[in-house]
mmCIF file with all atom_site columns, C-alpha atoms in Angstrom:
data_model
loop_
_atom_site.group_PDB
_atom_site.id
_atom_site.type_symbol
_atom_site.label_atom_id
_atom_site.label_alt_id
_atom_site.label_comp_id
_atom_site.label_asym_id
_atom_site.label_entity_id
_atom_site.label_seq_id
_atom_site.pdbx_PDB_ins_code
_atom_site.Cartn_x
_atom_site.Cartn_y
_atom_site.Cartn_z
_atom_site.occupancy
_atom_site.B_iso_or_equiv
_atom_site.pdbx_formal_charge
_atom_site.auth_seq_id
_atom_site.auth_comp_id
_atom_site.auth_asym_id
_atom_site.auth_atom_id
_atom_site.pdbx_PDB_model_num
ATOM 1   C CA . UNK B 1 1   ? 0.833   -7.802  16.814  1.00 0.00 ? 151 UNK B CA 1
ATOM 2   C CA . UNK B 1 2   ? -1.714  -6.586  18.818  1.00 0.00 ? 152 UNK B CA 1
ATOM 3   C CA . UNK B 1 3   ? -2.812  -9.360  21.597  1.00 0.00 ? 153 UNK B CA 1
ATOM 4   C CA . UNK B 1 4   ? -6.563  -9.667  19.185  1.00 0.00 ? 154 UNK B CA 1
ATOM 5   C CA . UNK B 1 5   ? -4.536  -11.126 16.670  1.00 0.00 ? 155 UNK B CA 1
ATOM 6   C CA . UNK B 1 6   ? -5.015  -7.942  14.275  1.00 0.00 ? 156 UNK B CA 1
ATOM 7   C CA . UNK B 1 7   ? -1.523  -6.133  12.649  1.00 0.00 ? 157 UNK B CA 1
ATOM 8   C CA . UNK B 1 8   ? -1.642  -3.301  11.001  1.00 0.00 ? 158 UNK B CA 1
ATOM 9   C CA . UNK B 1 9   ? 0.052   -1.803  8.266   1.00 0.00 ? 159 UNK B CA 1
ATOM 10  C CA . UNK B 1 10  ? 0.897   1.541   5.905   1.00 0.00 ? 160 UNK B CA 1
ATOM 11  C CA . UNK B 1 11  ? 2.360   1.414   2.453   1.00 0.00 ? 161 UNK B CA 1
ATOM 12  C CA . UNK B 1 12  ? 5.478   3.112   3.078   1.00 0.00 ? 162 UNK B CA 1
ATOM 13  C CA . UNK B 1 13  ? 5.067   4.424   6.145   1.00 0.00 ? 163 UNK B CA 1
ATOM 14  C CA . UNK B 1 14  ? 3.559   4.096   9.879   1.00 0.00 ? 164 UNK B CA 1
ATOM 15  C CA . UNK B 1 15  ? 0.767   2.816   10.991  1.00 0.00 ? 165 UNK B CA 1
ATOM 16  C CA . UNK B 1 16  ? -2.571  5.601   12.034  1.00 0.00 ? 166 UNK B CA 1
ATOM 17  C CA . UNK B 1 17  ? -3.961  4.069   15.181  1.00 0.00 ? 167 UNK B CA 1
ATOM 18  C CA . UNK B 1 18  ? -5.986  6.126   17.207  1.00 0.00 ? 168 UNK B CA 1
ATOM 19  C CA . UNK B 1 19  ? -5.487  6.480   20.770  1.00 0.00 ? 169 UNK B CA 1
ATOM 20  C CA . UNK B 1 20  ? -7.565  8.718   22.059  1.00 0.00 ? 170 UNK B CA 1
ATOM 21  C CA . UNK B 1 21  ? -10.571 10.930  20.494  1.00 0.00 ? 171 UNK B CA 1
ATOM 22  C CA . UNK B 1 22  ? -10.384 12.767  16.921  1.00 0.00 ? 172 UNK B CA 1
ATOM 23  C CA . UNK B 1 23  ? -9.819  16.372  16.876  1.00 0.00 ? 173 UNK B CA 1
ATOM 24  C CA . UNK B 1 24  ? -12.125 18.237  13.971  1.00 0.00 ? 174 UNK B CA 1
ATOM 25  C CA . UNK B 1 25  ? -9.854  19.603  12.292  1.00 0.00 ? 175 UNK B CA 1
ATOM 26  C CA . UNK B 1 26  ? -8.212  16.513  11.438  1.00 0.00 ? 176 UNK B CA 1
ATOM 27  C CA . UNK B 1 27  ? -11.576 15.423  10.009  1.00 0.00 ? 177 UNK B CA 1
ATOM 28  C CA . UNK B 1 28  ? -12.349 18.752  7.935   1.00 0.00 ? 178 UNK B CA 1
ATOM 29  C CA . UNK B 1 29  ? -9.172  19.223  6.639   1.00 0.00 ? 179 UNK B CA 1
ATOM 30  C CA . UNK B 1 30  ? -9.203  21.128  3.054   1.00 0.00 ? 180 UNK B CA 1
ATOM 31  C CA . UNK B 1 31  ? -10.322 18.703  0.933   1.00 0.00 ? 181 UNK B CA 1
ATOM 32  C CA . UNK B 1 32  ? -7.675  17.742  -2.444  1.00 0.00 ? 182 UNK B CA 1
ATOM 33  C CA . UNK B 1 33  ? -10.652 17.076  -4.523  1.00 0.00 ? 183 UNK B CA 1
ATOM 34  C CA . UNK B 1 34  ? -11.056 19.873  -6.198  1.00 0.00 ? 184 UNK B CA 1
ATOM 35  C CA . UNK B 1 35  ? -7.019  20.730  -6.381  1.00 0.00 ? 185 UNK B CA 1
ATOM 36  C CA . UNK B 1 36  ? -6.724  17.691  -8.505  1.00 0.00 ? 186 UNK B CA 1
ATOM 37  C CA . UNK B 1 37  ? -9.990  17.179  -10.380 1.00 0.00 ? 187 UNK B CA 1
ATOM 38  C CA . UNK B 1 38  ? -10.385 17.461  -14.015 1.00 0.00 ? 188 UNK B CA 1
ATOM 39  C CA . UNK B 1 39  ? -7.726  14.848  -16.382 1.00 0.00 ? 189 UNK B CA 1
ATOM 40  C CA . UNK B 1 40  ? -4.268  16.440  -16.788 1.00 0.00 ? 190 UNK B CA 1
ATOM 41  C CA . UNK B 1 41  ? -3.002  16.734  -12.677 1.00 0.00 ? 191 UNK B CA 1
ATOM 42  C CA . UNK B 1 42  ? -0.041  14.948  -12.403 1.00 0.00 ? 192 UNK B CA 1
ATOM 43  C CA . UNK B 1 43  ? 0.009   12.664  -10.261 1.00 0.00 ? 193 UNK B CA 1
ATOM 44  C CA . UNK B 1 44  ? 2.982   11.131  -6.968  1.00 0.00 ? 194 UNK B CA 1
ATOM 45  C CA . UNK B 1 45  ? 5.314   9.078   -8.194  1.00 0.00 ? 195 UNK B CA 1
ATOM 46  C CA . UNK B 1 46  ? 6.162   6.081   -6.017  1.00 0.00 ? 196 UNK B CA 1
ATOM 47  C CA . UNK B 1 47  ? 7.852   3.519   -6.095  1.00 0.00 ? 197 UNK B CA 1
ATOM 48  C CA . UNK B 1 48  ? 8.952   4.618   -9.365  1.00 0.00 ? 198 UNK B CA 1
ATOM 49  C CA . UNK B 1 49  ? 5.260   4.724   -10.010 1.00 0.00 ? 199 UNK B CA 1
ATOM 50  C CA . UNK B 1 50  ? 2.881   7.708   -10.796 1.00 0.00 ? 200 UNK B CA 1
ATOM 51  C CA . UNK B 1 51  ? 0.151   7.803   -8.769  1.00 0.00 ? 201 UNK B CA 1
ATOM 52  C CA . UNK B 1 52  ? -2.978  9.690   -8.255  1.00 0.00 ? 202 UNK B CA 1
ATOM 53  C CA . UNK B 1 53  ? -5.169  10.884  -5.120  1.00 0.00 ? 203 UNK B CA 1
ATOM 54  C CA . UNK B 1 54  ? -7.820  8.734   -5.556  1.00 0.00 ? 204 UNK B CA 1
ATOM 55  C CA . UNK B 1 55  ? -5.163  5.640   -5.884  1.00 0.00 ? 205 UNK B CA 1
ATOM 56  C CA . UNK B 1 56  ? -5.882  5.148   -9.788  1.00 0.00 ? 206 UNK B CA 1
ATOM 57  C CA . UNK B 1 57  ? -2.726  4.804   -11.856 1.00 0.00 ? 207 UNK B CA 1
ATOM 58  C CA . UNK B 1 58  ? -1.776  8.051   -13.908 1.00 0.00 ? 208 UNK B CA 1
ATOM 59  C CA . UNK B 1 59  ? -1.251  7.160   -17.455 1.00 0.00 ? 209 UNK B CA 1
ATOM 60  C CA . UNK B 1 60  ? 2.447   7.368   -19.333 1.00 0.00 ? 210 UNK B CA 1
ATOM 61  C CA . UNK B 1 61  ? 2.629   11.330  -19.413 1.00 0.00 ? 211 UNK B CA 1
ATOM 62  C CA . UNK B 1 62  ? 2.121   10.962  -15.706 1.00 0.00 ? 212 UNK B CA 1
ATOM 63  C CA . UNK B 1 63  ? -1.880  12.405  -15.600 1.00 0.00 ? 213 UNK B CA 1
ATOM 64  C CA . UNK B 1 64  ? -4.466  10.849  -13.338 1.00 0.00 ? 214 UNK B CA 1
ATOM 65  C CA . UNK B 1 65  ? -7.867  10.734  -13.773 1.00 0.00 ? 215 UNK B CA 1
ATOM 66  C CA . UNK B 1 66  ? -10.652 12.300  -12.482 1.00 0.00 ? 216 UNK B CA 1
ATOM 67  C CA . UNK B 1 67  ? -10.620 12.003  -8.938  1.00 0.00 ? 217 UNK B CA 1
ATOM 68  C CA . UNK B 1 68  ? -12.967 9.535   -7.334  1.00 0.00 ? 218 UNK B CA 1
ATOM 69  C CA . UNK B 1 69  ? -15.296 11.411  -4.985  1.00 0.00 ? 219 UNK B CA 1
ATOM 70  C CA . UNK B 1 70  ? -18.452 11.094  -2.633  1.00 0.00 ? 220 UNK B CA 1
ATOM 71  C CA . UNK B 1 71  ? -21.528 12.154  -4.306  1.00 0.00 ? 221 UNK B CA 1
ATOM 72  C CA . UNK B 1 72  ? -20.490 13.631  -7.147  1.00 0.00 ? 222 UNK B CA 1
ATOM 73  C CA . UNK B 1 73  ? -20.302 13.248  -11.222 1.00 0.00 ? 223 UNK B CA 1
ATOM 74  C CA . UNK B 1 74  ? -16.435 11.767  -12.633 1.00 0.00 ? 224 UNK B CA 1
ATOM 75  C CA . UNK B 1 75  ? -14.358 16.077  -12.153 1.00 0.00 ? 225 UNK B CA 1
ATOM 76  C CA . UNK B 1 76  ? -15.303 15.749  -8.820  1.00 0.00 ? 226 UNK B CA 1
ATOM 77  C CA . UNK B 1 77  ? -16.412 19.396  -10.254 1.00 0.00 ? 227 UNK B CA 1
ATOM 78  C CA . UNK B 1 78  ? -17.020 21.304  -6.726  1.00 0.00 ? 228 UNK B CA 1
ATOM 79  C CA . UNK B 1 79  ? -15.408 20.869  -3.567  1.00 0.00 ? 229 UNK B CA 1
ATOM 80  C CA . UNK B 1 80  ? -16.005 16.912  -3.156  1.00 0.00 ? 230 UNK B CA 1
ATOM 81  C CA . UNK B 1 81  ? -15.209 14.691  -0.483  1.00 0.00 ? 231 UNK B CA 1
ATOM 82  C CA . UNK B 1 82  ? -12.129 12.540  -1.089  1.00 0.00 ? 232 UNK B CA 1
ATOM 83  C CA . UNK B 1 83  ? -12.380 8.999   -0.577  1.00 0.00 ? 233 UNK B CA 1
ATOM 84  C CA . UNK B 1 84  ? -9.831  6.124   0.598   1.00 0.00 ? 234 UNK B CA 1
ATOM 85  C CA . UNK B 1 85  ? -9.324  2.417   0.895   1.00 0.00 ? 235 UNK B CA 1
ATOM 86  C CA . UNK B 1 86  ? -9.993  0.553   4.423   1.00 0.00 ? 236 UNK B CA 1
ATOM 87  C CA . UNK B 1 87  ? -8.007  -3.213  3.370   1.00 0.00 ? 237 UNK B CA 1
ATOM 88  C CA . UNK B 1 88  ? -8.132  -5.595  6.065   1.00 0.00 ? 238 UNK B CA 1
ATOM 89  C CA . UNK B 1 89  ? -6.321  -8.896  4.998   1.00 0.00 ? 239 UNK B CA 1
ATOM 90  C CA . UNK B 1 90  ? -7.383  -12.286 6.169   1.00 0.00 ? 240 UNK B CA 1
ATOM 91  C CA . UNK B 1 91  ? -4.897  -14.580 6.748   1.00 0.00 ? 241 UNK B CA 1
ATOM 92  C CA . UNK B 1 92  ? -3.319  -17.726 8.331   1.00 0.00 ? 242 UNK B CA 1
ATOM 93  C CA . UNK B 1 93  ? -1.882  -17.318 11.979  1.00 0.00 ? 243 UNK B CA 1
ATOM 94  C CA . UNK B 1 94  ? 1.136   -20.368 11.820  1.00 0.00 ? 244 UNK B CA 1
ATOM 95  C CA . UNK B 1 95  ? 1.702   -20.012 7.383   1.00 0.00 ? 245 UNK B CA 1
ATOM 96  C CA . UNK B 1 96  ? 0.631   -15.994 6.631   1.00 0.00 ? 246 UNK B CA 1
ATOM 97  C CA . UNK B 1 97  ? -1.209  -17.135 3.670   1.00 0.00 ? 247 UNK B CA 1
ATOM 98  C CA . UNK B 1 98  ? -4.459  -15.373 2.789   1.00 0.00 ? 248 UNK B CA 1
ATOM 99  C CA . UNK B 1 99  ? -7.833  -16.874 4.088   1.00 0.00 ? 249 UNK B CA 1
ATOM 100 C CA . UNK B 1 100 ? -11.050 -17.185 2.062   1.00 0.00 ? 250 UNK B CA 1
ATOM 101 C CA . UNK B 1 101 ? -14.542 -17.022 3.430   1.00 0.00 ? 251 UNK B CA 1
ATOM 102 C CA . UNK B 1 102 ? -14.187 -14.784 6.378   1.00 0.00 ? 252 UNK B CA 1
ATOM 103 C CA . UNK B 1 103 ? -17.060 -12.626 7.183   1.00 0.00 ? 253 UNK B CA 1
ATOM 104 C CA . UNK B 1 104 ? -16.398 -8.811  7.800   1.00 0.00 ? 254 UNK B CA 1
ATOM 105 C CA . UNK B 1 105 ? -18.128 -5.499  8.535   1.00 0.00 ? 255 UNK B CA 1
ATOM 106 C CA . UNK B 1 106 ? -16.901 -2.346  8.296   1.00 0.00 ? 256 UNK B CA 1
ATOM 107 C CA . UNK B 1 107 ? -17.894 0.503   11.186  1.00 0.00 ? 257 UNK B CA 1
ATOM 108 C CA . UNK B 1 108 ? -17.460 4.009   10.979  1.00 0.00 ? 258 UNK B CA 1
ATOM 109 C CA . UNK B 1 109 ? -16.514 5.684   14.728  1.00 0.00 ? 259 UNK B CA 1
ATOM 110 C CA . UNK B 1 110 ? -20.374 8.069   14.971  1.00 0.00 ? 260 UNK B CA 1
ATOM 111 C CA . UNK B 1 111 ? -20.485 8.433   18.682  1.00 0.00 ? 261 UNK B CA 1
ATOM 112 C CA . UNK B 1 112 ? -17.797 9.481   19.821  1.00 0.00 ? 262 UNK B CA 1
ATOM 113 C CA . UNK B 1 113 ? -17.184 7.273   22.628  1.00 0.00 ? 263 UNK B CA 1
ATOM 114 C CA . UNK B 1 114 ? -13.512 5.378   21.919  1.00 0.00 ? 264 UNK B CA 1
ATOM 115 C CA . UNK B 1 115 ? -14.002 1.941   20.943  1.00 0.00 ? 265 UNK B CA 1
ATOM 116 C CA . UNK B 1 116 ? -17.122 0.100   19.059  1.00 0.00 ? 266 UNK B CA 1
ATOM 117 C CA . UNK B 1 117 ? -20.266 0.574   20.110  1.00 0.00 ? 267 UNK B CA 1
ATOM 118 C CA . UNK B 1 118 ? -22.460 -1.973  17.647  1.00 0.00 ? 268 UNK B CA 1
ATOM 119 C CA . UNK B 1 119 ? -25.064 -1.587  19.919  1.00 0.00 ? 269 UNK B CA 1
ATOM 120 C CA . UNK B 1 120 ? -27.012 0.506   22.688  1.00 0.00 ? 270 UNK B CA 1
ATOM 121 C CA . UNK B 1 121 ? -28.602 3.527   22.188  1.00 0.00 ? 271 UNK B CA 1
ATOM 122 C CA . UNK B 1 122 ? -25.913 5.441   20.337  1.00 0.00 ? 272 UNK B CA 1
ATOM 123 C CA . UNK B 1 123 ? -24.101 2.417   17.970  1.00 0.00 ? 273 UNK B CA 1
ATOM 124 C CA . UNK B 1 124 ? -21.036 3.555   16.188  1.00 0.00 ? 274 UNK B CA 1
ATOM 125 C CA . UNK B 1 125 ? -22.235 2.961   12.108  1.00 0.00 ? 275 UNK B CA 1
ATOM 126 C CA . UNK B 1 126 ? -22.377 0.356   10.740  1.00 0.00 ? 276 UNK B CA 1
ATOM 127 C CA . UNK B 1 127 ? -21.251 1.115   6.821   1.00 0.00 ? 277 UNK B CA 1
ATOM 128 C CA . UNK B 1 128 ? -22.383 -1.408  3.793   1.00 0.00 ? 278 UNK B CA 1
ATOM 129 C CA . UNK B 1 129 ? -23.400 -5.396  3.839   1.00 0.00 ? 279 UNK B CA 1
ATOM 130 C CA . UNK B 1 130 ? -20.768 -7.568  5.291   1.00 0.00 ? 280 UNK B CA 1
ATOM 131 C CA . UNK B 1 131 ? -17.941 -8.566  3.154   1.00 0.00 ? 281 UNK B CA 1
ATOM 132 C CA . UNK B 1 132 ? -16.491 -11.906 2.206   1.00 0.00 ? 282 UNK B CA 1
ATOM 133 C CA . UNK B 1 133 ? -12.845 -12.458 1.883   1.00 0.00 ? 283 UNK B CA 1
ATOM 134 C CA . UNK B 1 134 ? -11.983 -13.599 -1.669  1.00 0.00 ? 284 UNK B CA 1
ATOM 135 C CA . UNK B 1 135 ? -8.895  -16.199 -2.699  1.00 0.00 ? 285 UNK B CA 1
ATOM 136 C CA . UNK B 1 136 ? -6.621  -13.054 -1.941  1.00 0.00 ? 286 UNK B CA 1
ATOM 137 C CA . UNK B 1 137 ? -8.317  -12.527 1.867   1.00 0.00 ? 287 UNK B CA 1
ATOM 138 C CA . UNK B 1 138 ? -8.780  -9.518  1.573   1.00 0.00 ? 288 UNK B CA 1
ATOM 139 C CA . UNK B 1 139 ? -11.973 -7.026  1.956   1.00 0.00 ? 289 UNK B CA 1
ATOM 140 C CA . UNK B 1 140 ? -11.812 -3.529  1.298   1.00 0.00 ? 290 UNK B CA 1
ATOM 141 C CA . UNK B 1 141 ? -13.958 -0.412  1.594   1.00 0.00 ? 291 UNK B CA 1
ATOM 142 C CA . UNK B 1 142 ? -13.549 3.081   -0.108  1.00 0.00 ? 292 UNK B CA 1
ATOM 143 C CA . UNK B 1 143 ? -15.063 5.810   2.926   1.00 0.00 ? 293 UNK B CA 1
ATOM 144 C CA . UNK B 1 144 ? -14.188 9.527   3.580   1.00 0.00 ? 294 UNK B CA 1
ATOM 145 C CA . UNK B 1 145 ? -11.421 10.432  6.166   1.00 0.00 ? 295 UNK B CA 1
ATOM 146 C CA . UNK B 1 146 ? -12.574 8.953   9.712   1.00 0.00 ? 296 UNK B CA 1
ATOM 147 C CA . UNK B 1 147 ? -12.107 6.673   12.164  1.00 0.00 ? 297 UNK B CA 1
ATOM 148 C CA . UNK B 1 148 ? -13.257 3.266   11.447  1.00 0.00 ? 298 UNK B CA 1
ATOM 149 C CA . UNK B 1 149 ? -13.229 -0.633  12.240  1.00 0.00 ? 299 UNK B CA 1
ATOM 150 C CA . UNK B 1 150 ? -13.256 -3.571  11.212  1.00 0.00 ? 300 UNK B CA 1
ATOM 151 C CA . UNK B 1 151 ? -15.668 -6.206  12.834  1.00 0.00 ? 301 UNK B CA 1
ATOM 152 C CA . UNK B 1 152 ? -15.527 -9.807  11.921  1.00 0.00 ? 302 UNK B CA 1
ATOM 153 C CA . UNK B 1 153 ? -18.574 -11.180 12.537  1.00 0.00 ? 303 UNK B CA 1
ATOM 154 C CA . UNK B 1 154 ? -17.881 -15.140 11.147  1.00 0.00 ? 304 UNK B CA 1
ATOM 155 C CA . UNK B 1 155 ? -13.646 -17.003 10.949  1.00 0.00 ? 305 UNK B CA 1
ATOM 156 C CA . UNK B 1 156 ? -13.055 -18.489 7.763   1.00 0.00 ? 306 UNK B CA 1
ATOM 157 C CA . UNK B 1 157 ? -13.780 -22.417 7.570   1.00 0.00 ? 307 UNK B CA 1
ATOM 158 C CA . UNK B 1 158 ? -11.627 -24.280 9.463   1.00 0.00 ? 308 UNK B CA 1
ATOM 159 C CA . UNK B 1 159 ? -9.905  -20.852 12.028  1.00 0.00 ? 309 UNK B CA 1
ATOM 160 C CA . UNK B 1 160 ? -11.482 -19.901 15.143  1.00 0.00 ? 310 UNK B CA 1
ATOM 161 C CA . UNK B 1 161 ? -12.330 -16.434 15.753  1.00 0.00 ? 311 UNK B CA 1
ATOM 162 C CA . UNK B 1 162 ? -9.687  -13.852 17.394  1.00 0.00 ? 312 UNK B CA 1
ATOM 163 C CA . UNK B 1 163 ? -10.178 -13.284 21.253  1.00 0.00 ? 313 UNK B CA 1
ATOM 164 C CA . UNK B 1 164 ? -11.530 -9.914  20.368  1.00 0.00 ? 314 UNK B CA 1
ATOM 165 C CA . UNK B 1 165 ? -12.987 -9.437  16.277  1.00 0.00 ? 315 UNK B CA 1
ATOM 166 C CA . UNK B 1 166 ? -12.425 -5.776  16.851  1.00 0.00 ? 316 UNK B CA 1
ATOM 167 C CA . UNK B 1 167 ? -9.837  -3.995  15.254  1.00 0.00 ? 317 UNK B CA 1
ATOM 168 C CA . UNK B 1 168 ? -8.464  -1.059  16.874  1.00 0.00 ? 318 UNK B CA 1
ATOM 169 C CA . UNK B 1 169 ? -9.607  2.231   15.723  1.00 0.00 ? 319 UNK B CA 1
ATOM 170 C CA . UNK B 1 170 ? -8.248  3.193   12.298  1.00 0.00 ? 320 UNK B CA 1
ATOM 171 C CA . UNK B 1 171 ? -7.432  6.413   11.003  1.00 0.00 ? 321 UNK B CA 1
ATOM 172 C CA . UNK B 1 172 ? -7.974  7.500   7.627   1.00 0.00 ? 322 UNK B CA 1
ATOM 173 C CA . UNK B 1 173 ? -6.613  11.262  7.073   1.00 0.00 ? 323 UNK B CA 1
ATOM 174 C CA . UNK B 1 174 ? -6.183  13.471  4.164   1.00 0.00 ? 324 UNK B CA 1
ATOM 175 C CA . UNK B 1 175 ? -2.523  12.573  4.840   1.00 0.00 ? 325 UNK B CA 1
ATOM 176 C CA . UNK B 1 176 ? -2.552  9.132   4.371   1.00 0.00 ? 326 UNK B CA 1
ATOM 177 C CA . UNK B 1 177 ? -5.668  8.786   2.610   1.00 0.00 ? 327 UNK B CA 1
ATOM 178 C CA . UNK B 1 178 ? -3.913  7.946   -0.874  1.00 0.00 ? 328 UNK B CA 1
ATOM 179 C CA . UNK B 1 179 ? -2.398  4.998   0.386   1.00 0.00 ? 329 UNK B CA 1
ATOM 180 C CA . UNK B 1 180 ? -4.873  4.312   2.426   1.00 0.00 ? 330 UNK B CA 1
ATOM 181 C CA . UNK B 1 181 ? -4.919  1.565   5.675   1.00 0.00 ? 331 UNK B CA 1
ATOM 182 C CA . UNK B 1 182 ? -4.042  -1.867  5.725   1.00 0.00 ? 332 UNK B CA 1
ATOM 183 C CA . UNK B 1 183 ? -4.966  -4.451  8.766   1.00 0.00 ? 333 UNK B CA 1
ATOM 184 C CA . UNK B 1 184 ? -4.436  -7.606  9.015   1.00 0.00 ? 334 UNK B CA 1
ATOM 185 C CA . UNK B 1 185 ? -5.875  -10.223 11.076  1.00 0.00 ? 335 UNK B CA 1
ATOM 186 C CA . UNK B 1 186 ? -4.123  -13.602 11.709  1.00 0.00 ? 336 UNK B CA 1
ATOM 187 C CA . UNK B 1 187 ? -6.438  -16.800 12.672  1.00 0.00 ? 337 UNK B CA 1
ATOM 188 C CA . UNK B 1 188 ? -5.460  -19.887 14.251  1.00 0.00 ? 338 UNK B CA 1
ATOM 189 C CA . UNK B 1 189 ? -6.577  -23.102 13.018  1.00 0.00 ? 339 UNK B CA 1
ATOM 190 C CA . UNK B 1 190 ? -9.798  -24.738 14.711  1.00 0.00 ? 340 UNK B CA 1
ATOM 191 C CA . UNK B 1 191 ? -9.016  -27.349 17.461  1.00 0.00 ? 341 UNK B CA 1
ATOM 192 C CA . UNK B 1 192 ? -9.504  -30.584 15.294  1.00 0.00 ? 342 UNK B CA 1
ATOM 193 C CA . UNK B 1 193 ? -12.490 -32.621 17.053  1.00 0.00 ? 343 UNK B CA 1
ATOM 194 C CA . UNK B 1 194 ? -12.742 -36.222 17.768  1.00 0.00 ? 344 UNK B CA 1
ATOM 195 C CA . UNK B 1 195 ? -15.697 -38.363 18.868  1.00 0.00 ? 345 UNK B CA 1
ATOM 196 C CA . UNK B 1 196 ? -15.868 -41.447 20.182  1.00 0.00 ? 346 UNK B CA 1
ATOM 197 C CA . UNK B 1 197 ? -16.127 -44.210 18.096  1.00 0.00 ? 347 UNK B CA 1
ATOM 198 C CA . UNK B 1 198 ? -18.901 -46.810 18.990  1.00 0.00 ? 348 UNK B CA 1
#
């Protein structure tokens, strides 16, 4: 676990963490959308279940539904932009139970400077409205390949924000887009305050 309370995980593999700058060649790899377009595409088998490039589960014949693609109609005719999920999971540090009520903002690395810059003359780009974790403690952003950050804007009731409320850079690539990237954020309960009794 990182000192800021964030843990990274990737289903079925090693986590992808930004350790420097990302080359344009890595982010501009050929799109799997055109190849996977249309019903009848064969799914990948992972853990005994067929899985499709867009996270959908294949039907009984291992055929995938049309992939999710940014700005393209169903069937993803044309190049399209493949999308993957970035998930943040909020947990109690001691019990590991999911926490509802945490507010997160998803940011995209757009200014070429490693680390999140939410303000200034050339800030990174916030994506969508903030997300509040439900009972499962999760927020999910569906985005194209790139580098992203989850920023915890508000801790759940009864908990303190982590010392550093921003995740390390999360790298979503053509290689991990089907699985997505997940980061777990642990929070410690707020210290109980006792007032003087008059």
